[in-house]
CSV table of C-alpha atoms in Angstrom, one decimal:
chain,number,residue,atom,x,y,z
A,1,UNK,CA,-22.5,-7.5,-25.5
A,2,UNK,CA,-22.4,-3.8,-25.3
A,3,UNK,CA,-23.0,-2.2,-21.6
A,4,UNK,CA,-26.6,-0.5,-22.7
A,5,UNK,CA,-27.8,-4.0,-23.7
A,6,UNK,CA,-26.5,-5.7,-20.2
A,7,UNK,CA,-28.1,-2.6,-18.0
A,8,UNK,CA,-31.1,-3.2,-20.2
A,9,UNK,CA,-31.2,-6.9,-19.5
A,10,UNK,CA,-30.0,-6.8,-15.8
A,11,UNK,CA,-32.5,-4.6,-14.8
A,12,UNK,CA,-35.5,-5.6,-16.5
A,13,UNK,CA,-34.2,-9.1,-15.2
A,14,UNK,CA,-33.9,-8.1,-11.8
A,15,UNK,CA,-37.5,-6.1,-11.7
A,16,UNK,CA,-38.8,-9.0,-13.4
A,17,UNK,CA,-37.9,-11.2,-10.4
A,18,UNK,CA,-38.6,-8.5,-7.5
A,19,UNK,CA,-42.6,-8.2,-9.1
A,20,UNK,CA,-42.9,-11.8,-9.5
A,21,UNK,CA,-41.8,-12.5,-6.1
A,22,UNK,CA,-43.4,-9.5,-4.8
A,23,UNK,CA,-47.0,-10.9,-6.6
A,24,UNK,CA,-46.5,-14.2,-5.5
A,25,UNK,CA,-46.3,-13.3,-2.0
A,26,UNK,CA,-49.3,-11.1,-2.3
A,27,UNK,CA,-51.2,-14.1,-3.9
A,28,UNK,CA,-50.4,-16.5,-1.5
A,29,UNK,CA,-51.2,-14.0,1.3
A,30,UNK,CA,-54.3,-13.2,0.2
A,31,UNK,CA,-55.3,-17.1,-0.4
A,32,UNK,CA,-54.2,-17.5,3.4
A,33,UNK,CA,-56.3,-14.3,4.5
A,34,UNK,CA,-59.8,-15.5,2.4
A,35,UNK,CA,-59.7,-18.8,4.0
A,36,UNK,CA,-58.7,-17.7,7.5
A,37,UNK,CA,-61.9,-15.0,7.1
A,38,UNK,CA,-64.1,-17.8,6.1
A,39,UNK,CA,-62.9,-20.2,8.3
A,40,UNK,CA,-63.6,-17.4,11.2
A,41,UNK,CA,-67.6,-17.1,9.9
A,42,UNK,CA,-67.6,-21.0,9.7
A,43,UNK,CA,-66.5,-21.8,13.7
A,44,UNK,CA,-68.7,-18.4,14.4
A,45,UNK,CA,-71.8,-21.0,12.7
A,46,UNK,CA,-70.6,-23.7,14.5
A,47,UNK,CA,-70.4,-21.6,18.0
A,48,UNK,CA,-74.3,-20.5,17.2
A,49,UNK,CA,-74.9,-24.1,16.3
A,50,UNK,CA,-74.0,-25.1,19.8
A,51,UNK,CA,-75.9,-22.5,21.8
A,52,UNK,CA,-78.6,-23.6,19.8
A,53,UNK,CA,-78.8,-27.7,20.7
A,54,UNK,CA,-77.9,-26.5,24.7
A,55,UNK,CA,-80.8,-24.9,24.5
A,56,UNK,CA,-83.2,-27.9,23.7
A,57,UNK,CA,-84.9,-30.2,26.1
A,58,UNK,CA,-85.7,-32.9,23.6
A,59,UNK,CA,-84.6,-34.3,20.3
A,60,UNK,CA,-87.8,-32.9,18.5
A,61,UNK,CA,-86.7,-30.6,16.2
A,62,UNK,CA,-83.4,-30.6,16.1
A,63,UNK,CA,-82.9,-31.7,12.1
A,64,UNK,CA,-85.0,-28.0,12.1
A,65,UNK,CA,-82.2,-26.1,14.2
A,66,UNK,CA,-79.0,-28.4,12.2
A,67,UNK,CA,-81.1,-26.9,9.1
A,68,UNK,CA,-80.9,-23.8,10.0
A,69,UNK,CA,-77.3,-23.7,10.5
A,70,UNK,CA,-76.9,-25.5,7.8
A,71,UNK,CA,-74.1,-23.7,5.5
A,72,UNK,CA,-74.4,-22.6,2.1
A,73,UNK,CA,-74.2,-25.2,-0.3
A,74,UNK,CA,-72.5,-26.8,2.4
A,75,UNK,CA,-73.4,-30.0,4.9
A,76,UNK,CA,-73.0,-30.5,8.6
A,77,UNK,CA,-72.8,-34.3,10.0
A,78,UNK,CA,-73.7,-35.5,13.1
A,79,UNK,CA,-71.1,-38.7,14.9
A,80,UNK,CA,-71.6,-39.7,18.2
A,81,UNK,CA,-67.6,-39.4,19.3
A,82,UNK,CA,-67.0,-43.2,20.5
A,83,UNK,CA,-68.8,-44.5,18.0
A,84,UNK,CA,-67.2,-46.8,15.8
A,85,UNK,CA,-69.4,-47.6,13.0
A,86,UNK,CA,-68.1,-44.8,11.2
A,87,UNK,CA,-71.9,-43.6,10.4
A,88,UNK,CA,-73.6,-40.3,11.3
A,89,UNK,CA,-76.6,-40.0,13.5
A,90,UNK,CA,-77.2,-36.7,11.5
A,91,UNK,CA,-76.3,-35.8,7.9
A,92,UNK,CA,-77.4,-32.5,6.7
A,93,UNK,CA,-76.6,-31.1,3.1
A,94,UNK,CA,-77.5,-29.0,0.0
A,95,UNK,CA,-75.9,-31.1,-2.5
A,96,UNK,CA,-76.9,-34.1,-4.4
A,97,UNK,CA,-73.4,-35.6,-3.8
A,98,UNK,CA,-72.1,-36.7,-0.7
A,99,UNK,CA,-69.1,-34.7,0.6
A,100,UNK,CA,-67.2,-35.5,3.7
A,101,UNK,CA,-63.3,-35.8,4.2
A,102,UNK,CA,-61.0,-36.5,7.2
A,103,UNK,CA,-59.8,-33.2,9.1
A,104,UNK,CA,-56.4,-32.6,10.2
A,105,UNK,CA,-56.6,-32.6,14.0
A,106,UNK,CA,-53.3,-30.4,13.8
A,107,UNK,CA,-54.9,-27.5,11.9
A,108,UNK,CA,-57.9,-25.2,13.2
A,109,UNK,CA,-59.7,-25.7,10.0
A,110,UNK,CA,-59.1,-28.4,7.3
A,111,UNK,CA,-58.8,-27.4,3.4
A,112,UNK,CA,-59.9,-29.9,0.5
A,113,UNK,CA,-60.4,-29.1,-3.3
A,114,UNK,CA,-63.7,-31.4,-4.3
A,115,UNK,CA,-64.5,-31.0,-7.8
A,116,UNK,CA,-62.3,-28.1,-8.5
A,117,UNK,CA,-64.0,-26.4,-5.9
A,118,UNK,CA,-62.1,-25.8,-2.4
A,119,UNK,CA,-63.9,-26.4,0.7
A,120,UNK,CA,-63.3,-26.1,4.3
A,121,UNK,CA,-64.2,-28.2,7.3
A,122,UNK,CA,-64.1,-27.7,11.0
A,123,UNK,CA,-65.4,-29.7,14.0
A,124,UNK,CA,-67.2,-28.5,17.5
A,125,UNK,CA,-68.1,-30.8,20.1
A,126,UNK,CA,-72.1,-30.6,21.1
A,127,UNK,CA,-74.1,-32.1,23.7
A,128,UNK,CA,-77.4,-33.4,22.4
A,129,UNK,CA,-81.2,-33.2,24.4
A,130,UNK,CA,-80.1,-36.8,25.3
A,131,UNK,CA,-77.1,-36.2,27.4
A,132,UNK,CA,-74.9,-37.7,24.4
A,133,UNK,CA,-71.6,-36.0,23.5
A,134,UNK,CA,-71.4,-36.3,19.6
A,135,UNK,CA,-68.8,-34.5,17.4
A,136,UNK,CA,-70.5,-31.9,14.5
A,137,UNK,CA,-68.3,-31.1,11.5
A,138,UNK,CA,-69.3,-28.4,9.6
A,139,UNK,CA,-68.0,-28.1,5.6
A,140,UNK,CA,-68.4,-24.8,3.6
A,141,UNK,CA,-67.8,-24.8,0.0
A,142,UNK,CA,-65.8,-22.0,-1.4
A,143,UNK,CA,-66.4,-21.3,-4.7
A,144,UNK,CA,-66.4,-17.6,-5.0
A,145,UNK,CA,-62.6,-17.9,-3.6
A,146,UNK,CA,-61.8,-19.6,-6.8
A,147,UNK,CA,-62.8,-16.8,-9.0
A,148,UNK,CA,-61.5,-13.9,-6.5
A,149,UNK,CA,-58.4,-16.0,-7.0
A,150,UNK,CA,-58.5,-16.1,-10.6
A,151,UNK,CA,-58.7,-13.0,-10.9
A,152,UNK,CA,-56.0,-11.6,-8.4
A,153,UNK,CA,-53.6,-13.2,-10.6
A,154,UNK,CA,-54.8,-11.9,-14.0
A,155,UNK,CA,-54.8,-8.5,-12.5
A,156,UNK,CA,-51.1,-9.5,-11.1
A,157,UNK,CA,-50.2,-10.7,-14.1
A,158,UNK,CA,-51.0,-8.0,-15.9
A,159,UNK,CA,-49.5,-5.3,-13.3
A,160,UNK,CA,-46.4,-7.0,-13.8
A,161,UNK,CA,-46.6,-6.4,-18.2
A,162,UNK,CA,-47.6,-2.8,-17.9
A,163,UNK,CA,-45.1,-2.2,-14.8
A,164,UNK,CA,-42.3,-3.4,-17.3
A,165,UNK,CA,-42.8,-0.3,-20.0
A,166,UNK,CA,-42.0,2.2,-17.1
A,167,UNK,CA,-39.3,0.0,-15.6
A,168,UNK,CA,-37.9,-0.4,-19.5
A,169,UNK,CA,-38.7,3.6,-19.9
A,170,UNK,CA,-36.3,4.2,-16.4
A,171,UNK,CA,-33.7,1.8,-17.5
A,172,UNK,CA,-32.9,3.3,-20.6
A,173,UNK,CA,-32.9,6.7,-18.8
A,174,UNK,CA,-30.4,5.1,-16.4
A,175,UNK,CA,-28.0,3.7,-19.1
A,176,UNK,CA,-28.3,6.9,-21.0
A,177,UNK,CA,-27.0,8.8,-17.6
A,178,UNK,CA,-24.0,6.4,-17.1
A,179,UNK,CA,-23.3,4.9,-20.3
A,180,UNK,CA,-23.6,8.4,-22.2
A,181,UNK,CA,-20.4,9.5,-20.6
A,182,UNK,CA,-18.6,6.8,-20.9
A,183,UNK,CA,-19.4,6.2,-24.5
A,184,UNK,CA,-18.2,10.4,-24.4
A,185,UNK,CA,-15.2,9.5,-22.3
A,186,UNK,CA,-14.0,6.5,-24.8
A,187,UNK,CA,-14.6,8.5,-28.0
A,188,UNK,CA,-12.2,11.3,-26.7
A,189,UNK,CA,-9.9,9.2,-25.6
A,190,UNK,CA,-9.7,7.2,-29.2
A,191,UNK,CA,-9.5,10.6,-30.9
A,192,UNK,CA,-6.8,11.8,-28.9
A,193,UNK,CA,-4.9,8.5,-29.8
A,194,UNK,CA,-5.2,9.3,-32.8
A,195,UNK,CA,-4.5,12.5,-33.2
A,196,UNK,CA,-2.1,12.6,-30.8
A,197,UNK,CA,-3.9,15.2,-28.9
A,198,UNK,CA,-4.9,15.9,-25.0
A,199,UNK,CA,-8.5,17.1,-25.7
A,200,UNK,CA,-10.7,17.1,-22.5
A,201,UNK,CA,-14.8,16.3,-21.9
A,202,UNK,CA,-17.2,19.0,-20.7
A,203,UNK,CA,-18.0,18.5,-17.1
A,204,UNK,CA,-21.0,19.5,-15.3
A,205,UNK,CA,-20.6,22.5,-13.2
A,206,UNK,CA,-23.8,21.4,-10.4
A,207,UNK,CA,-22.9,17.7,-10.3
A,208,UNK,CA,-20.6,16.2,-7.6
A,209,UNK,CA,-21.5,12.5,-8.6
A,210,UNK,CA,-19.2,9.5,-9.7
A,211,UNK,CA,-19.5,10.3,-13.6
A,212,UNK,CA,-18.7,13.8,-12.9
A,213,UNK,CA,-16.0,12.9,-10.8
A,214,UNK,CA,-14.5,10.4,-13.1
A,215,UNK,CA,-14.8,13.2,-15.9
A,216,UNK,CA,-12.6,15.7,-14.0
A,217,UNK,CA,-10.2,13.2,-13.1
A,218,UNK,CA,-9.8,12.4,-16.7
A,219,UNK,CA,-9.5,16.4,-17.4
A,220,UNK,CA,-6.9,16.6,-14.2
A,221,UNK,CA,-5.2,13.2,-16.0
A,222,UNK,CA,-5.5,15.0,-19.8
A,223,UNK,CA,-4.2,18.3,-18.1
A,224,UNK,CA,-0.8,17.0,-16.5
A,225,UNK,CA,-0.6,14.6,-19.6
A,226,UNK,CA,-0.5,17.8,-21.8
A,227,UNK,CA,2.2,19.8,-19.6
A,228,UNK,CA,4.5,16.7,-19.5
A,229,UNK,CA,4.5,17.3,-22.8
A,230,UNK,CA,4.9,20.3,-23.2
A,231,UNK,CA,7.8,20.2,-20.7
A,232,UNK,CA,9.4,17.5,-22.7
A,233,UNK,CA,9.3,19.2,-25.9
A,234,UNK,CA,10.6,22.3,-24.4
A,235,UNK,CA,13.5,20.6,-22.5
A,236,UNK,CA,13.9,18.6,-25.7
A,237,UNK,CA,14.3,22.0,-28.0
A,238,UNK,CA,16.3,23.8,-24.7
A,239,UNK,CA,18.8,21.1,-24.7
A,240,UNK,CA,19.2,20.5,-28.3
A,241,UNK,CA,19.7,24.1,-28.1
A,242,UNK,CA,21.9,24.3,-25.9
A,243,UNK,CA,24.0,21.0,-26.5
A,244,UNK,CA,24.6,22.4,-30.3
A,245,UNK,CA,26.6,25.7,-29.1
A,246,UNK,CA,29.4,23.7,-27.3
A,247,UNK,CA,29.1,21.0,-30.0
A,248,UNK,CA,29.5,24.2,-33.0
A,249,UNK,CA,32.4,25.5,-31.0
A,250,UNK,CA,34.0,22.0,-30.4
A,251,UNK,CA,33.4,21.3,-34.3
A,252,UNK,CA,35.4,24.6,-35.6
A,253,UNK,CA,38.0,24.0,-33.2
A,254,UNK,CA,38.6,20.4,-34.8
A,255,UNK,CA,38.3,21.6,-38.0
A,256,UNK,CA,40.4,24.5,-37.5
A,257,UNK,CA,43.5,22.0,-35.8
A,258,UNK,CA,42.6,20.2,-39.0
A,259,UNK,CA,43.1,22.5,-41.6
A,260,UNK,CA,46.2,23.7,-39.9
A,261,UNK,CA,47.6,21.3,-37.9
A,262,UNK,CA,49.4,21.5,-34.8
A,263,UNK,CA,52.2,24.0,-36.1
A,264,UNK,CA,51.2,26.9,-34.7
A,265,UNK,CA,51.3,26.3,-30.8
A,266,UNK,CA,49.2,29.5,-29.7
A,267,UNK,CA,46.4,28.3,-32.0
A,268,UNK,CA,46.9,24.7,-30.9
A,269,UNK,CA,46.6,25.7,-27.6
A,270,UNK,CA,43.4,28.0,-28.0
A,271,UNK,CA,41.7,25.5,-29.3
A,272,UNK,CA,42.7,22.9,-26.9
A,273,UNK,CA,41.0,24.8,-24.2
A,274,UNK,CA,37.9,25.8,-26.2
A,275,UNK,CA,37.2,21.9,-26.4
A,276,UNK,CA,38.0,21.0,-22.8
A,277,UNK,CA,36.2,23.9,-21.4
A,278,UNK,CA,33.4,23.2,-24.2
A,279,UNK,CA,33.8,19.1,-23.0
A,280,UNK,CA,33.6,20.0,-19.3
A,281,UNK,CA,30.4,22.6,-19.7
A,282,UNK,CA,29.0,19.8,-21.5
A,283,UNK,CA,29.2,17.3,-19.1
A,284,UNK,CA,28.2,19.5,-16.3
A,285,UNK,CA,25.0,20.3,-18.4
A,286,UNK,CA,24.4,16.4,-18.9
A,287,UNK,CA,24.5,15.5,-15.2
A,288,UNK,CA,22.6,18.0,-14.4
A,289,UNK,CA,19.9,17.0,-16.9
A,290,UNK,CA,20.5,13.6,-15.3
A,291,UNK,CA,19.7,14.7,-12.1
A,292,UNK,CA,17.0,16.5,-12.9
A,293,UNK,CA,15.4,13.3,-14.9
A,294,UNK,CA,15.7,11.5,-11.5
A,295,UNK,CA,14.2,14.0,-9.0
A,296,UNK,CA,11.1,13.5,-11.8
A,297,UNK,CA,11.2,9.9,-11.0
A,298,UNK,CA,8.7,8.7,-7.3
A,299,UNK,CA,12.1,8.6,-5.4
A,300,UNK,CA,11.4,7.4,-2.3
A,301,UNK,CA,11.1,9.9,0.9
A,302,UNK,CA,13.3,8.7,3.5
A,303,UNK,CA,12.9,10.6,6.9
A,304,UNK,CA,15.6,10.9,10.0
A,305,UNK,CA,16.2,13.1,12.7
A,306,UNK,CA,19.4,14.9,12.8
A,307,UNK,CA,21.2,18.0,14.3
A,308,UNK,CA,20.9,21.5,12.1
A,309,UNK,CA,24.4,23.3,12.8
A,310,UNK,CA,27.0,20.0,12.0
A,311,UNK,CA,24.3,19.4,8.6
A,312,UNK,CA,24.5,22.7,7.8
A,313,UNK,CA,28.6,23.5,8.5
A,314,UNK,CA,29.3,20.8,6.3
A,315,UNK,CA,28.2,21.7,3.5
A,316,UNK,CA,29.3,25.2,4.1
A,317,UNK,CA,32.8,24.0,5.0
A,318,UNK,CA,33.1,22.1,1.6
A,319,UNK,CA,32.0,24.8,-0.1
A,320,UNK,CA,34.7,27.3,1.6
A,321,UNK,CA,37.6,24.8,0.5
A,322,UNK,CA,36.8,24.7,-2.7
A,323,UNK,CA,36.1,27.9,-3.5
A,324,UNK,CA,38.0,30.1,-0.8
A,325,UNK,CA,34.7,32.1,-0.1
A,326,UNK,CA,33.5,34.0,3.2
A,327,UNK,CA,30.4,32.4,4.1
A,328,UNK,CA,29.1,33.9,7.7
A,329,UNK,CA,26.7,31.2,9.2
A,330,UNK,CA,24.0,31.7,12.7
A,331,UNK,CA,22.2,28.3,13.2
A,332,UNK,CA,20.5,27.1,16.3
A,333,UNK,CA,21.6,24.2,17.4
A,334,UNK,CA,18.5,22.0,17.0
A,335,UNK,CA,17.7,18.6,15.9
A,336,UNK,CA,15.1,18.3,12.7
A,337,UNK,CA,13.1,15.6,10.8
A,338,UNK,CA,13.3,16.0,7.3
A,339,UNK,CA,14.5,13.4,4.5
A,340,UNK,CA,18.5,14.1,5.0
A,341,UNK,CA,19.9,14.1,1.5
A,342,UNK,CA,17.4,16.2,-0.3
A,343,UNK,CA,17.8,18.5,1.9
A,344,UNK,CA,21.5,18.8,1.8
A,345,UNK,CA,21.2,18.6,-2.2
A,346,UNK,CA,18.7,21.4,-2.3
A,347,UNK,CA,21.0,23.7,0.0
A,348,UNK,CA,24.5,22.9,-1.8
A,349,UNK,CA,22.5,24.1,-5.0
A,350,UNK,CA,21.1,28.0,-3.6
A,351,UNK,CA,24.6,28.3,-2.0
A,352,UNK,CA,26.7,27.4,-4.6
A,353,UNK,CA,24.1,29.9,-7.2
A,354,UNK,CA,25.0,32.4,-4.3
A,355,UNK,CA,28.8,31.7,-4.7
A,356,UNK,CA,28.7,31.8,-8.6
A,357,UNK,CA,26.6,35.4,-9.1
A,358,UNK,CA,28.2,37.2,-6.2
A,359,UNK,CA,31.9,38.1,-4.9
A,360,UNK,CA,31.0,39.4,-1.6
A,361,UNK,CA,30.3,37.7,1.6
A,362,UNK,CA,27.5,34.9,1.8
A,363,UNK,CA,25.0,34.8,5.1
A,364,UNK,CA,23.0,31.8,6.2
A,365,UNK,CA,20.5,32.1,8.7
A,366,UNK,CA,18.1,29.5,10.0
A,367,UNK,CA,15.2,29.0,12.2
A,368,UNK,CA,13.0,26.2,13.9
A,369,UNK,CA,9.4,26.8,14.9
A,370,UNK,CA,6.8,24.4,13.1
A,371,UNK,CA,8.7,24.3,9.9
A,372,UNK,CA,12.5,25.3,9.2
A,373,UNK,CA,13.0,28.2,8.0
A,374,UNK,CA,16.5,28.7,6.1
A,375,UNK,CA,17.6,31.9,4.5
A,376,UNK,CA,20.7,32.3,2.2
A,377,UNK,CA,21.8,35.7,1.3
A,378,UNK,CA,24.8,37.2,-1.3
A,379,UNK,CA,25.4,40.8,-1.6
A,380,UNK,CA,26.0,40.3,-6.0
A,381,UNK,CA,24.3,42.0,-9.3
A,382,UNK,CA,21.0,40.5,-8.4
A,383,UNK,CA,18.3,39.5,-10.7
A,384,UNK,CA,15.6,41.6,-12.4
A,385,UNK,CA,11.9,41.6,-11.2
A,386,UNK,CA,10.6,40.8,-14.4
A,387,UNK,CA,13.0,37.5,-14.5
A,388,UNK,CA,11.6,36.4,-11.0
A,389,UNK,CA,8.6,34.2,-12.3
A,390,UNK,CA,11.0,32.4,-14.6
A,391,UNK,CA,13.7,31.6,-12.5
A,392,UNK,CA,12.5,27.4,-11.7
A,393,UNK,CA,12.2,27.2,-15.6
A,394,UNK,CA,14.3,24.3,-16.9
A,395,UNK,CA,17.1,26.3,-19.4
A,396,UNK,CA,16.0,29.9,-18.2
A,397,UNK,CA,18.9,32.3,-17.8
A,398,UNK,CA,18.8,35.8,-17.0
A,399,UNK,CA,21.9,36.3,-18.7
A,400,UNK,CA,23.3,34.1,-20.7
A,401,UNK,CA,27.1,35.1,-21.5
A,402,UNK,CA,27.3,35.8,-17.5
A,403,UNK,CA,26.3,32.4,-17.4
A,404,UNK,CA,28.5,30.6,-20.1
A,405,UNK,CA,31.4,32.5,-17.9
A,406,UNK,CA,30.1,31.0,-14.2
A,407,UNK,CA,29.2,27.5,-16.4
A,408,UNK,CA,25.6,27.4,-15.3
A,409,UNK,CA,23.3,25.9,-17.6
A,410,UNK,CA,20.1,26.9,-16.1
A,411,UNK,CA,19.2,23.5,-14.5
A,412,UNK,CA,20.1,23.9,-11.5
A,413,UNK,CA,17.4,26.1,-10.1
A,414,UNK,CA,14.6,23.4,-11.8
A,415,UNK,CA,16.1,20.4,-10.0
A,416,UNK,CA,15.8,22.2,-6.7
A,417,UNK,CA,12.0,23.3,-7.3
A,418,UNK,CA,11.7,19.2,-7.8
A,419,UNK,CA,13.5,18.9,-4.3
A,420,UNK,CA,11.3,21.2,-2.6
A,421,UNK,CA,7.6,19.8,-4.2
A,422,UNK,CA,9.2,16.7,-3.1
A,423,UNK,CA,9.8,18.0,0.7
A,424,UNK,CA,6.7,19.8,0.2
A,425,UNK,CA,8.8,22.9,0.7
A,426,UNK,CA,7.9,26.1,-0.1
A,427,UNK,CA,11.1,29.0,-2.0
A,428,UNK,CA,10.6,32.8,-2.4
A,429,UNK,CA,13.2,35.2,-3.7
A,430,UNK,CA,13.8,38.0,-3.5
A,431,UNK,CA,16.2,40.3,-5.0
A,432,UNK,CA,17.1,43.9,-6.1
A,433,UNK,CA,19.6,44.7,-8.7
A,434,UNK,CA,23.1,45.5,-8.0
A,435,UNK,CA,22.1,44.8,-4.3
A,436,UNK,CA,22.1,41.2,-4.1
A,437,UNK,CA,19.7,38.4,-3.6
A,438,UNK,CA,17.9,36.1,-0.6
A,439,UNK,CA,16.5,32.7,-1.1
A,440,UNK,CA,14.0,31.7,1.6
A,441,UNK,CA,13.4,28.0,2.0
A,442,UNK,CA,10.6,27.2,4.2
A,443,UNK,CA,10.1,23.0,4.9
A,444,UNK,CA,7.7,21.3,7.1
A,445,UNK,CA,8.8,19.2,9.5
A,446,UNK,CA,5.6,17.1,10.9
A,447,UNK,CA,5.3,14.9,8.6
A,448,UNK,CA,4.6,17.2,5.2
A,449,UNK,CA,7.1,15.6,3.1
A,450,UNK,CA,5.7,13.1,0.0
A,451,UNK,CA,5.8,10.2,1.1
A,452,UNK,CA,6.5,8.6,-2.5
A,453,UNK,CA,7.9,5.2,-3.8
């Protein structure tokens, strides 16, 4: 069953039972109210009635004064209250037929249908001329309640049909407002199944409502769906590209050691470094597109405190045995929060860039306010302004022989921007040519990082 035919049914359903029970109620109600109204008028009579027998001195003429009060269509009867003969001492009434039935001493007023015709009946106590207590019951016929009844409910009952084209009317409004854009929704999601595309819905600018917001989540979904892709297909060409240089290079050399052998020794050994230096470039690039593949996974966030100056002299120090450079360092000597090893990873990788484009000394310089702020200077060629934007972009180079010579592969820089979205970390550079360059790394320290598993 499709979703327009169950909002169809469920609310016509569900309006359906709110108007019957809503009708009922009022039926019932005004049953209740017609006979409590003529009940009132009947023990009004009866309170007349009773005035009028005080009043008399003498038995003479009191059929005339029962007569009087006599109600419509209706009787009034007469028992002395011990008596236990069961038979009236007066029966007054307009009908041919005797009526007379036993009232509920519980209730104010007793109700009886005689003859398809409902009656009521009440009882007053009177004291007659003679000084003797009898018991008058008074019963009203009610036939006009009948056909006020009748009525009622053919008006209700037809309320309740012409209230249903309206409802009907509003319910198919309502499906068209939700079902519309989900029947939109499903169709662009099937055609960009199947045409392999990431085409997004129109949205609607005033709205704020649940069908608007599940249409811009969609677009926001549909929107980082299409970058992925794009991403992947660009690191997909940037590495075949640049996995088929070293591959090229290794292929001539094995060709060349092929065609000639191993009898000349300088060529031997020319090629033998091509390939290992080719091999090792290679491999460097392939972790690094490793890494990078994992700081794109949700890799967990895992927060400690720790001591700035030993964190940050480490890494310095390993860096300064293995490459012999001068790198000056001022840190305060502070403990931080922050998630330990992406830290350190993200560091190692804007000092070692600092290390490979410059020959000069390398300054460090960090700070602790709200966030950390870490600076990390080199005094080298520097980068062009026009080249700044591009820098975080997996495979960009600024110059690509200088890099082939320092072995970068243009990775590096990408897998620290994930690092730093990850610490929610903010990088600027700046740099002038042939002056040198400064990284700033700003990362919050209360709590900012992503908390991600």
């Amino acid at each position: 069953m499709k979703l327009n035919t169950k909002v169809n049914l469920f609310s016509m359903l569900l309006t359906s039972v709110i108007l019957i029970g809503s009708f009922t109620g009022i039926y019932y109600l005004y049953k209740e109210f017609a006979f409590s109204t003529e009940a009132e008028q009947l023990q009004a009579r009866a309170n007349e009635l009773t005035t009028a027998i005080s009043a008399l001195e003498s038995m003479d003429g009191i059929d005339s004064i029962f007569g009087a009060y006599l109600p419509t269509d209706g009787a009034i009867i007469v028992r002395e209250i011990d008596d236990n003969t069961g038979k009236p001492l007066i029966r007054l009434q307009k009908t041919s037929e005797q009526i007379d039935f036993k009232l509920d001493p519980a209730q104010h007023y007793t109700e009886k249908t005689i003859h398809d015709v409902p009656h009521i009946a009440l009882a007053t106590p009177i004291i007659l001329p003679n000084d003797e207590i009898a018991e008058a019951k008074l019963i009203q016929p009610l036939p006009t309640i009948t056909d006020n009844m009748n009525r009622l409910l053919i008006i209700l009952v037809l309320m309740t049909l012409v209230a249903l084209i309206p409802i009907y009317l509003a319910s198919q409004l309502f499906v068209q407002l939700i079902v519309k854009p989900v029947l939109q929704l499903t169709s662009t999601m099937e055609k960009n199944i199947q045409q392999s595309s990431y085409e997004q819905i129109p949205t609607r600018k005033q709205s704020n409502d649940e069908i608007a917001q599940m249409a811009t989540t969609y677009n926001h979904l549909m929107a980082q769906l299409e970058d992925a892709h794009d991403k992947q297909q660009q690191f997909v060409g940037n590495a075949s590209h640049e996995l088929k240089t070293p591959l090229t290079v290794i292929e001539s050399y094995t060709k060349l050691l092929k065609r000639r052998g191993t009898q000349d020794a300088k060529i031997t050994e020319e090629a033998l470094e091509a390939i290992l230096k080719e091999t090792t470039n290679m491999k460097a690039m392939i972790e690094q597109m490793l890494a990078l593949a994992k700081t794109n996974e949700m890799t967990k966030i895992n927060m400690t405190t720790f001591a700035l100056q030993p964190f940050i002299d480490q890494i310095v120090q390993s860096i300064k045995t293995a490459y012999h450079r001068e790198i000056h360092v001022n840190i305060p000597d502070v403990d931080i929060t922050t998630d330990e090893a992406k830290l350190k990873q993200l560091l190692f990788i804007f000092i070692d860039n600092a290390r490979k484009y410059s020959d000069d000394v390398i300054k460090i310089h960090a700070s602790v306010k709200n966030d950390l702020h870490i600076s990390i200077q080199d005094f080298g060629v520097g980068i062009p302004q026009e080249d700044l934007p591009n820098l975080f972009h997996r495979f960009y180079r600024v110059d690509k022989d200088r890099n082939r010579k320092t072995g970068g592969t243009g990775i590096g820089l990408s897998i620290a921007k994930e690092l730093a979205d990850r610490l929610n970390a903010e990088v600027s550079i700046d740099s002038e040519l042939g002056k040198g360059t400064t990284i700033l790394l700003i990362v919050p320290l209360s709590g900012g990082a992503q908390h991600e598993s």
